[in-house]
Coordinates of C-alpha atoms in Angstrom, one line a residue:
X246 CA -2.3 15.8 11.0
X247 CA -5.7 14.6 10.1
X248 CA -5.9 11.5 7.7
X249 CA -7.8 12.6 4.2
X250 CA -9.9 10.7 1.7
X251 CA -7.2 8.5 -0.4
X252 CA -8.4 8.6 -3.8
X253 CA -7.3 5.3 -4.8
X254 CA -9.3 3.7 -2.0
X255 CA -12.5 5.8 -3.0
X256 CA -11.9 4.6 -6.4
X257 CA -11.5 0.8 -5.7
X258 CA -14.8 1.2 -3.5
X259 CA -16.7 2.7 -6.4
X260 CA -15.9 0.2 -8.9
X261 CA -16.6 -2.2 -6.1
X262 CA -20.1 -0.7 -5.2
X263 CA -20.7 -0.6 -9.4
X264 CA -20.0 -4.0 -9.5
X265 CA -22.4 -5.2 -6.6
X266 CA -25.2 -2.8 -8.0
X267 CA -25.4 -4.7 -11.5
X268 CA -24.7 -8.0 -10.0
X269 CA -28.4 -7.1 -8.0
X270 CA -29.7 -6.2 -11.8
X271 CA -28.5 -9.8 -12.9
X272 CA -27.3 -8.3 -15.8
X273 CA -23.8 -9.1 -17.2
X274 CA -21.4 -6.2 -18.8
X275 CA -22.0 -6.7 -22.0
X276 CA -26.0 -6.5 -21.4
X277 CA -25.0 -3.0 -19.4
X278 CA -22.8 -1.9 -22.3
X279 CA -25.4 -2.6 -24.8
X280 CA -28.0 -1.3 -23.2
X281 CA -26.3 2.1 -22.3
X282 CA -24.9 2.2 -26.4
X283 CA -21.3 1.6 -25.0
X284 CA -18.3 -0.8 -26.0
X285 CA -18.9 -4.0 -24.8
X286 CA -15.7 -3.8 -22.8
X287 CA -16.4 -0.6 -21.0
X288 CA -18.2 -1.8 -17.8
X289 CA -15.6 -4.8 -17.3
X290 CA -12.8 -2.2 -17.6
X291 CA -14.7 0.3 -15.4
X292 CA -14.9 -2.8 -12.6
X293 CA -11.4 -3.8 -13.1
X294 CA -9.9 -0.2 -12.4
X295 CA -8.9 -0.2 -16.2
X296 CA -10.5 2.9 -17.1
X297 CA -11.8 5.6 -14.6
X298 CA -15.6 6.4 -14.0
X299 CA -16.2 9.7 -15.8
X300 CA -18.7 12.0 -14.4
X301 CA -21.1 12.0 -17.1
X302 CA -21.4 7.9 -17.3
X303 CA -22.0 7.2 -13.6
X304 CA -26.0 8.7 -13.7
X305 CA -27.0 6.0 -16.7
X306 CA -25.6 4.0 -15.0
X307 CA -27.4 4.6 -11.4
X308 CA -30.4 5.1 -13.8
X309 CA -30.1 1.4 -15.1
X310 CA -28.9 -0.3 -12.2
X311 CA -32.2 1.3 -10.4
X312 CA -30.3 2.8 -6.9
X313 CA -31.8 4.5 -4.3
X314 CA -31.0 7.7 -3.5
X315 CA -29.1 7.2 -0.2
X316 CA -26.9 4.9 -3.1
X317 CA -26.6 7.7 -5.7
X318 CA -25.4 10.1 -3.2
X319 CA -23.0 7.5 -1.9
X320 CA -21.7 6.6 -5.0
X321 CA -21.3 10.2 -6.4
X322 CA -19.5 11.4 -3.2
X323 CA -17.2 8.3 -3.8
X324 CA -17.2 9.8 -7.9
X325 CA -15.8 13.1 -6.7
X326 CA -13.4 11.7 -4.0
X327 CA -12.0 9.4 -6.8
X328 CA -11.0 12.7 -9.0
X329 CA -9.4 14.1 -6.0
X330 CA -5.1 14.2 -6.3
X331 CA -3.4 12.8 -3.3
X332 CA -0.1 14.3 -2.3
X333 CA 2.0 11.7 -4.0
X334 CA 0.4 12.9 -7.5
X335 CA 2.7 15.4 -7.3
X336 CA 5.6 12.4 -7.9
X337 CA 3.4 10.2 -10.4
X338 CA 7.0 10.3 -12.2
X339 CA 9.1 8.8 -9.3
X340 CA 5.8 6.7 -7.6
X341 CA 4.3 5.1 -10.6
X342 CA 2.0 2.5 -9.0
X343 CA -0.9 2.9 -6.7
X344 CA 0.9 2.0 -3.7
X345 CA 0.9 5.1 -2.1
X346 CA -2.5 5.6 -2.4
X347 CA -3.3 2.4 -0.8
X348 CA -1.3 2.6 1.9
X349 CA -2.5 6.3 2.9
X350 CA -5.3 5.2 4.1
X351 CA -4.4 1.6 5.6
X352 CA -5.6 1.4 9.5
X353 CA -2.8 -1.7 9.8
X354 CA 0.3 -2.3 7.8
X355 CA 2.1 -5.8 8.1
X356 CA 5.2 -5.7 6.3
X357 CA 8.1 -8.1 5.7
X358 CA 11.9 -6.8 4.8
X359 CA 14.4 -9.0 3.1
X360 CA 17.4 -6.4 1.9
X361 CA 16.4 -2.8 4.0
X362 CA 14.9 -1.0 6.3
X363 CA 11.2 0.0 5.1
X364 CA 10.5 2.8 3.7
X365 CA 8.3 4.4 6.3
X366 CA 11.4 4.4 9.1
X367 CA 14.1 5.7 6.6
X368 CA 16.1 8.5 7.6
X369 CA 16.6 10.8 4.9
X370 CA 20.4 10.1 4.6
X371 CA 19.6 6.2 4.1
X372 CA 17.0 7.0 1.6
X373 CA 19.5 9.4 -0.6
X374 CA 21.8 6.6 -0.3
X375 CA 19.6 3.6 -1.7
X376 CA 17.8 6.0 -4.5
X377 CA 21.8 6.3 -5.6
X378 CA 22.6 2.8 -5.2
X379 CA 19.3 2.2 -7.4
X380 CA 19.4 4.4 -9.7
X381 CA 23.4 5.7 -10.9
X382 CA 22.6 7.5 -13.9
X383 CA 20.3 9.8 -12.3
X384 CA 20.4 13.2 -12.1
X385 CA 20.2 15.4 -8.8
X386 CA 16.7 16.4 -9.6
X387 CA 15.2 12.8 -10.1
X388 CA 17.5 12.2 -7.1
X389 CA 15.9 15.1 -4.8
X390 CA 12.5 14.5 -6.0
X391 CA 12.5 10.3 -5.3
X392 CA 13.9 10.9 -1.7
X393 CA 11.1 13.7 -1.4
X394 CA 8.5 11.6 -2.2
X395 CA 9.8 8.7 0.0
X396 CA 9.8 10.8 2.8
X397 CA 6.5 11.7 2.0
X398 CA 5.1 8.6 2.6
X399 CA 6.4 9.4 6.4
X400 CA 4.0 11.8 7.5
X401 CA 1.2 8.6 7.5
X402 CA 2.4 8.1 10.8
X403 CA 2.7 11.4 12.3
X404 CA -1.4 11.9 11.3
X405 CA -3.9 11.6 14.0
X406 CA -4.4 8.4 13.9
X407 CA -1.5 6.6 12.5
X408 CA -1.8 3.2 11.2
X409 CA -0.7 0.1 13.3
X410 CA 2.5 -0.7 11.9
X411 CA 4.0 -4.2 12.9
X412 CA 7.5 -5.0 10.5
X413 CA 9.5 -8.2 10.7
X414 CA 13.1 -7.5 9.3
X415 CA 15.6 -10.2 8.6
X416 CA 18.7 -9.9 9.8
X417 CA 20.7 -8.4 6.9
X418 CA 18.4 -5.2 6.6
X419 CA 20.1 -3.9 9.5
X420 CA 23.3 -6.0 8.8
X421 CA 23.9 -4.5 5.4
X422 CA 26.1 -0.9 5.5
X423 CA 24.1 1.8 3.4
X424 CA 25.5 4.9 3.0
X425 CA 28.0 4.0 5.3
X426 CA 28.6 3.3 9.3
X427 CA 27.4 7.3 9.7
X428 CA 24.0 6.4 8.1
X429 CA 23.8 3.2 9.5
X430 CA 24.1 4.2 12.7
X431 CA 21.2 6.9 12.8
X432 CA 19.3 4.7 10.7
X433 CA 19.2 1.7 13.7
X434 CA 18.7 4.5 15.9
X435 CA 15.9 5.5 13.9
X436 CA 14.2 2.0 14.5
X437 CA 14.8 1.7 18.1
X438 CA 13.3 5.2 18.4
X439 CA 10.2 3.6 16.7
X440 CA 10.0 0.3 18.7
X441 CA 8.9 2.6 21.5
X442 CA 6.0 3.8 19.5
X443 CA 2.6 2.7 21.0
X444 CA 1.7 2.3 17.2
X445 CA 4.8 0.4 15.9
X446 CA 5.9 -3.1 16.2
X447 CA 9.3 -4.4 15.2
X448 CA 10.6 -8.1 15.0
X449 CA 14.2 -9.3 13.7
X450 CA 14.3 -12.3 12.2
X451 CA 18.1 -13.2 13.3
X452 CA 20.4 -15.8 10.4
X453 CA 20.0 -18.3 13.2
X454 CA 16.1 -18.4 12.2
X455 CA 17.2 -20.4 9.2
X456 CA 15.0 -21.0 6.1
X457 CA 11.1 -19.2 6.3
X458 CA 7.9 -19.0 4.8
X459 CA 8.9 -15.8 3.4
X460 CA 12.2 -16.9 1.4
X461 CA 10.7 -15.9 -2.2
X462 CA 11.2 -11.9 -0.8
X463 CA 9.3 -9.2 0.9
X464 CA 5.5 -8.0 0.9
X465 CA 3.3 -6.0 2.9
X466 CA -0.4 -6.7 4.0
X467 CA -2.8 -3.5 4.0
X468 CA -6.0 -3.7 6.0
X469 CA -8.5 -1.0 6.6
X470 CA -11.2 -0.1 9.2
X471 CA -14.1 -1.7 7.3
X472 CA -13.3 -4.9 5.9
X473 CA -16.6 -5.0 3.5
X474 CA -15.9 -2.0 2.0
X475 CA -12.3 -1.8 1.9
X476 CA -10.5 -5.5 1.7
X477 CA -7.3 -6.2 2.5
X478 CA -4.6 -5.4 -0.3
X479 CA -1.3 -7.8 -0.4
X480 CA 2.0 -5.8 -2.5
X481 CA 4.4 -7.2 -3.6
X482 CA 7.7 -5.2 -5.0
X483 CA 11.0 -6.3 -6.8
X484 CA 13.1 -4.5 -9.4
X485 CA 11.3 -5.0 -12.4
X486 CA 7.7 -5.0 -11.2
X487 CA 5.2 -4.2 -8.5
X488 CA 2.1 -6.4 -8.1
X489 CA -1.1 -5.8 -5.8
X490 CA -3.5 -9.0 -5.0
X491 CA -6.5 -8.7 -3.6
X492 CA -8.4 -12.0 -3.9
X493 CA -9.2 -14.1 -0.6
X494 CA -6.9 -16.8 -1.5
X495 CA -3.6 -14.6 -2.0
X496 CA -4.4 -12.4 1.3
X497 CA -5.1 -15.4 3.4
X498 CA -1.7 -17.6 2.0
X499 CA 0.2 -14.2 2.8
X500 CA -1.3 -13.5 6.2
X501 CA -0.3 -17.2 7.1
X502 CA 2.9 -16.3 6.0
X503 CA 3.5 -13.3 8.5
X504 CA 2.4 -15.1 11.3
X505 CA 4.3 -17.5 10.6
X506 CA 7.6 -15.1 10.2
X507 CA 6.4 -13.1 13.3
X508 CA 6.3 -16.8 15.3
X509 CA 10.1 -17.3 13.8
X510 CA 11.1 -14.2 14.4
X511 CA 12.9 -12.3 18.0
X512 CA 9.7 -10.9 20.2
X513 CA 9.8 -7.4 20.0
X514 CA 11.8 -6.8 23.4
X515 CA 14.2 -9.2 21.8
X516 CA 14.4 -7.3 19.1
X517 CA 14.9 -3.7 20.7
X518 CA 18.0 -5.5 22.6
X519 CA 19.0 -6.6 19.2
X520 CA 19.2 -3.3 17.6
X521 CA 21.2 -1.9 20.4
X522 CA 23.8 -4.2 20.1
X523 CA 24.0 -3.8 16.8
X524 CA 24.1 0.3 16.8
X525 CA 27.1 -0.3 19.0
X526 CA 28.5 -2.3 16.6
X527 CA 28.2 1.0 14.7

Protein backbone atom coordinates (compact mmCIF):
# COMPACT_ATOMS: atom_id res chain seq x y z
CA UNK A 1 0.00 0.00 0.00
CA UNK A 2 1.39 3.37 -1.08
CA UNK A 3 1.39 6.18 1.61
CA UNK A 4 -1.02 9.24 0.35
CA UNK A 5 -0.98 12.96 1.03
CA UNK A 6 -2.48 13.36 4.78
CA UNK A 7 -4.58 16.24 4.70
CA UNK A 8 -3.91 17.45 8.05
CA UNK A 9 -0.25 17.57 7.45
CA UNK A 10 -0.82 19.57 4.12
CA UNK A 11 -2.89 21.82 6.05
CA UNK A 12 -0.56 22.54 9.00
CA UNK A 13 2.25 23.15 6.22
CA UNK A 14 0.07 25.74 4.46
CA UNK A 15 -0.82 27.69 7.39
CA UNK A 16 2.82 27.34 8.20
CA UNK A 17 4.14 28.52 4.69
CA UNK A 18 1.19 31.55 5.14
CA UNK A 19 2.65 32.50 8.08
CA UNK A 20 6.43 32.62 6.85
CA UNK A 21 5.24 34.56 3.62
CA UNK A 22 3.75 37.63 5.69
CA UNK A 23 6.32 37.45 8.31
CA UNK A 24 8.81 38.30 4.82
CA UNK A 25 6.03 41.25 4.19
CA UNK A 26 6.71 42.52 7.81
CA UNK A 27 3.24 43.01 8.12
CA UNK A 28 1.24 41.81 11.17
CA UNK A 29 -2.44 40.15 10.79
CA UNK A 30 -4.32 42.84 11.53
CA UNK A 31 -2.38 45.01 8.73
CA UNK A 32 -3.19 41.79 6.32
CA UNK A 33 -6.86 41.68 7.49
CA UNK A 34 -7.25 45.32 6.88
CA UNK A 35 -5.75 45.55 4.00
CA UNK A 36 -7.57 42.52 2.34
CA UNK A 37 -11.25 44.15 3.92
CA UNK A 38 -11.31 41.11 6.30
CA UNK A 39 -11.97 40.61 10.26
CA UNK A 40 -9.10 41.55 12.04
CA UNK A 41 -9.01 37.98 13.48
CA UNK A 42 -9.13 36.11 10.17
CA UNK A 43 -5.42 35.71 9.34
CA UNK A 44 -4.37 34.81 13.10
CA UNK A 45 -7.16 32.16 12.95
CA UNK A 46 -6.13 31.01 9.47
CA UNK A 47 -2.30 30.63 11.07
CA UNK A 48 -3.57 28.92 14.10
CA UNK A 49 -5.59 26.16 12.15
CA UNK A 50 -8.79 27.79 13.59
CA UNK A 51 -10.48 28.37 10.50
CA UNK A 52 -9.57 26.57 7.17
CA UNK A 53 -8.08 28.42 3.97
CA UNK A 54 -10.89 28.77 1.54
CA UNK A 55 -10.13 28.68 -2.00
CA UNK A 56 -11.20 32.00 -3.01
CA UNK A 57 -9.00 33.88 -0.08
CA UNK A 58 -5.65 32.19 -0.69
CA UNK A 59 -4.88 34.37 -4.28
CA UNK A 60 -5.26 37.93 -2.31
CA UNK A 61 -3.50 36.69 -0.28
CA UNK A 62 -0.49 35.34 -2.58
CA UNK A 63 -1.29 38.73 -4.26
CA UNK A 64 -0.37 40.78 -1.07
CA UNK A 65 2.23 38.73 0.29
CA UNK A 66 4.03 39.19 -3.38
CA UNK A 67 4.98 35.11 -3.98
CA UNK A 68 6.65 33.84 -6.80
CA UNK A 69 5.19 31.58 -8.82
CA UNK A 70 7.15 28.40 -7.98
CA UNK A 71 5.38 29.66 -4.23
CA UNK A 72 1.83 30.02 -5.59
CA UNK A 73 1.87 26.71 -7.25
CA UNK A 74 3.27 25.25 -3.96
CA UNK A 75 0.93 26.71 -1.90
CA UNK A 76 -2.24 26.01 -4.05
CA UNK A 77 -1.19 22.27 -4.49
CA UNK A 78 -0.87 22.29 -0.58
CA UNK A 79 -4.70 24.29 -0.79
CA UNK A 80 -6.18 21.43 -2.69
CA UNK A 81 -4.37 18.59 -0.73
CA UNK A 82 -5.78 20.30 2.44
CA UNK A 83 -9.60 19.76 1.10
CA UNK A 84 -8.78 16.25 0.39
CA UNK A 85 -10.71 13.54 3.05
CA UNK A 86 -8.42 10.99 4.58
CA UNK A 87 -9.87 7.56 5.32
CA UNK A 88 -10.56 8.28 8.91
CA UNK A 89 -13.14 11.14 7.73
CA UNK A 90 -15.27 8.54 7.30
CA UNK A 91 -15.23 8.11 11.45
CA UNK A 92 -15.03 11.93 12.30
CA UNK A 93 -17.85 10.63 14.82
CA UNK A 94 -15.75 7.97 16.69
CA UNK A 95 -11.98 9.89 15.75
CA UNK A 96 -12.75 13.40 16.68
CA UNK A 97 -9.27 14.87 16.88
CA UNK A 98 -6.61 15.21 14.25
CA UNK A 99 -4.66 12.43 15.45
CA UNK A 100 -5.10 10.23 12.77
CA UNK A 101 -4.29 12.58 10.38
CA UNK A 102 -1.02 13.35 11.92
CA UNK A 103 0.02 10.11 12.44
CA UNK A 104 -0.66 8.92 8.70
CA UNK A 105 1.86 10.46 7.46
CA UNK A 106 4.62 10.22 10.51
CA UNK A 107 8.10 8.64 9.00
CA UNK A 108 8.85 7.73 13.01
CA UNK A 109 6.40 7.14 15.88
CA UNK A 110 7.83 7.10 19.60
CA UNK A 111 5.24 6.13 21.86
CA UNK A 112 4.92 5.51 25.58
CA UNK A 113 2.06 3.05 27.14
CA UNK A 114 0.94 3.21 30.72
CA UNK A 115 -2.55 1.08 30.85
CA UNK A 116 -2.46 -1.00 27.14
CA UNK A 117 -1.15 -2.14 24.37
CA UNK A 118 -1.14 0.71 21.59
CA UNK A 119 -3.43 0.99 19.26
CA UNK A 120 -1.48 0.25 16.16
CA UNK A 121 -0.65 -3.63 17.49
CA UNK A 122 -4.28 -4.37 18.77
CA UNK A 123 -5.79 -7.37 17.66
CA UNK A 124 -9.23 -6.86 16.82
CA UNK A 125 -10.67 -8.93 19.78
CA UNK A 126 -8.57 -6.61 22.37
CA UNK A 127 -9.79 -3.57 20.64
CA UNK A 128 -13.74 -4.79 20.87
CA UNK A 129 -12.93 -5.41 24.38
CA UNK A 130 -11.48 -1.97 25.53
CA UNK A 131 -14.14 0.19 23.24
CA UNK A 132 -16.71 -1.96 25.74
CA UNK A 133 -14.86 -1.39 28.78
CA UNK A 134 -14.82 2.47 27.58
CA UNK A 135 -17.80 3.01 26.46
CA UNK A 136 -20.99 0.59 28.26
CA UNK A 137 -23.85 2.38 27.06
CA UNK A 138 -22.95 2.01 23.49
CA UNK A 139 -24.68 0.56 21.03
CA UNK A 140 -23.38 -2.27 18.53
CA UNK A 141 -23.11 0.15 15.74
CA UNK A 142 -20.87 2.86 17.67
CA UNK A 143 -19.31 -0.36 18.87
CA UNK A 144 -18.50 -1.87 15.23
CA UNK A 145 -17.70 1.49 13.82
CA UNK A 146 -14.99 2.58 16.82
CA UNK A 147 -13.20 -0.86 16.45
CA UNK A 148 -13.30 -0.26 12.60
CA UNK A 149 -11.73 2.74 12.69
CA UNK A 150 -9.04 1.65 15.19
CA UNK A 151 -8.16 -1.01 13.04
CA UNK A 152 -7.90 1.35 10.44
CA UNK A 153 -5.17 3.16 11.76
CA UNK A 154 -3.36 -0.41 11.19
CA UNK A 155 -2.93 -0.45 7.71
CA UNK A 156 0.00 2.59 8.33
CA UNK A 157 2.20 -0.09 8.70
CA UNK A 158 1.41 -2.53 6.09
CA UNK A 159 2.07 0.67 3.36
CA UNK A 160 5.20 0.73 1.45
CA UNK A 161 7.08 2.40 3.58
CA UNK A 162 5.85 2.05 7.09
CA UNK A 163 6.83 4.37 9.69
CA UNK A 164 9.68 3.41 12.31
CA UNK A 165 7.71 2.45 15.20
CA UNK A 166 9.78 2.10 18.53
CA UNK A 167 7.06 1.62 21.83
CA UNK A 168 8.08 1.37 25.48
CA UNK A 169 5.31 -0.44 27.51
CA UNK A 170 5.22 -0.62 31.25
CA UNK A 171 4.69 -3.54 32.72
CA UNK A 172 0.97 -3.63 33.35
CA UNK A 173 -0.08 -3.14 29.65
CA UNK A 174 0.67 -6.55 29.07
CA UNK A 175 -0.03 -7.51 32.83
CA UNK A 176 -3.62 -6.28 32.78
CA UNK A 177 -6.28 -9.22 31.46
CA UNK A 178 -8.51 -7.49 28.65
CA UNK A 179 -11.06 -9.36 27.21
CA UNK A 180 -9.88 -12.23 29.00
CA UNK A 181 -6.79 -14.89 29.06
CA UNK A 182 -8.17 -15.83 25.26
CA UNK A 183 -7.51 -12.19 24.07
CA UNK A 184 -4.67 -11.75 26.10
CA UNK A 185 -2.95 -14.37 24.80
CA UNK A 186 -3.23 -13.52 20.99
CA UNK A 187 -2.81 -10.08 21.93
CA UNK A 188 1.06 -10.82 23.44
CA UNK A 189 1.43 -12.93 20.61
CA UNK A 190 0.55 -10.10 18.48
CA UNK A 191 3.53 -8.00 19.96
CA UNK A 192 6.15 -10.62 19.75
CA UNK A 193 5.06 -11.11 16.11
CA UNK A 194 5.93 -7.40 15.74
CA UNK A 195 9.27 -7.28 17.65
CA UNK A 196 10.53 -9.23 14.65
CA UNK A 197 9.54 -6.50 12.37
CA UNK A 198 12.60 -4.68 10.80
CA UNK A 199 10.40 -1.56 11.36
CA UNK A 200 9.19 -2.06 14.93
CA UNK A 201 10.88 -1.62 18.21
CA UNK A 202 9.52 -2.77 21.53
CA UNK A 203 10.85 -2.15 25.13
CA UNK A 204 9.05 -3.26 28.58
CA UNK A 205 9.59 -1.22 31.19
CA UNK A 206 9.30 -4.16 34.04
CA UNK A 207 7.68 -2.84 38.01
CA UNK A 208 11.19 -3.45 39.08
CA UNK A 209 12.15 -0.16 36.96
CA UNK A 210 10.56 1.77 39.77
CA UNK A 211 9.44 5.42 39.46
CA UNK A 212 10.16 7.24 35.62
CA UNK A 213 10.17 10.30 33.81
CA UNK A 214 7.11 9.31 32.29
CA UNK A 215 4.84 8.81 35.69
CA UNK A 216 2.26 11.70 34.70
CA UNK A 217 0.96 8.95 31.72
CA UNK A 218 1.47 8.15 28.18
CA UNK A 219 2.36 10.24 24.80
CA UNK A 220 3.68 9.68 21.53
CA UNK A 221 6.34 11.74 19.53
CA UNK A 222 5.53 12.14 15.67
CA UNK A 223 8.39 13.07 13.38
CA UNK A 224 8.40 13.35 9.63
CA UNK A 225 10.93 13.14 6.71
CA UNK A 226 11.50 16.96 6.50
CA UNK A 227 11.91 18.46 9.71
CA UNK A 228 11.46 22.32 8.21
CA UNK A 229 8.46 21.59 6.74
CA UNK A 230 6.89 19.15 8.91
CA UNK A 231 8.00 19.50 12.80
CA UNK A 232 7.63 17.12 15.18
CA UNK A 233 4.12 16.76 16.89
CA UNK A 234 4.02 15.56 20.68
CA UNK A 235 0.09 13.94 21.73
CA UNK A 236 -0.95 13.54 24.46
CA UNK A 237 -4.40 11.49 25.33
CA UNK A 238 -6.43 10.83 28.68
CA UNK A 239 -10.20 10.45 29.16
CA UNK A 240 -11.44 13.78 29.05
CA UNK A 241 -9.15 15.37 26.59
CA UNK A 242 -6.55 14.98 23.85
CA UNK A 243 -3.81 17.68 23.41
CA UNK A 244 -1.19 18.06 20.49
CA UNK A 245 2.13 20.36 21.22
CA UNK A 246 4.16 21.42 18.80
CA UNK A 247 6.49 24.16 20.20
CA UNK A 248 10.42 23.34 20.59
CA UNK A 249 10.34 23.43 24.24
CA UNK A 250 7.45 20.72 24.74
CA UNK A 251 8.96 18.31 21.84
CA UNK A 252 12.43 18.50 23.25
CA UNK A 253 11.23 17.96 27.33
CA UNK A 254 9.27 14.89 25.81
CA UNK A 255 12.00 13.52 23.64
CA UNK A 256 14.27 13.64 26.81
CA UNK A 257 11.63 11.89 28.46
CA UNK A 258 11.62 8.76 26.02
CA UNK A 259 15.17 8.37 26.08
CA UNK A 260 15.11 8.46 29.19
CA UNK A 261 12.26 5.57 29.54
CA UNK A 262 13.96 3.67 26.65
CA UNK A 263 17.40 3.86 28.93
CA UNK A 264 15.11 2.47 32.00
CA UNK A 265 13.42 0.17 30.17
CA UNK A 266 14.44 -4.02 29.13
CA UNK A 267 16.52 -3.79 25.61
CA UNK A 268 14.43 -5.02 23.04
CA UNK A 269 15.84 -8.73 23.18
CA UNK A 270 15.00 -8.49 26.75
CA UNK A 271 11.90 -7.66 26.02
CA UNK A 272 10.94 -10.37 23.34
CA UNK A 273 12.05 -12.96 26.20
CA UNK A 274 9.75 -11.01 28.39
CA UNK A 275 6.69 -11.39 26.38
CA UNK A 276 7.20 -15.00 25.94
CA UNK A 277 7.21 -15.71 29.34
CA UNK A 278 4.45 -13.87 29.89
CA UNK A 279 2.21 -15.53 26.88
CA UNK A 280 2.99 -18.70 28.77
CA UNK A 281 1.66 -17.37 31.63
CA UNK A 282 -1.41 -17.16 29.35
Amino acid sequence: MAQVPSPTIRARRLRCELRRLRDRTGRTAEDVAKLLGWHRTKIIRFELGHSRVMPKDLPPLLDLYDASEEERESLTALLRQSRQKGWWSAYGDVLPDDYVGFEAEATSISAFESLYVPGLLQTEEYVRAIVKAGRSTADQDETDRRVAARLGRKTLLSRDAPPRLWMVLDEAAVRRVVGGPKVMQAQIARLIEACGLPTVEIQILPFAAGAHAAMGGPFTLLDYSDPILDPTVVYLDNDSSTLLLEEERHVARYRLMFDHLMAKALDPDESADFLARVADEY
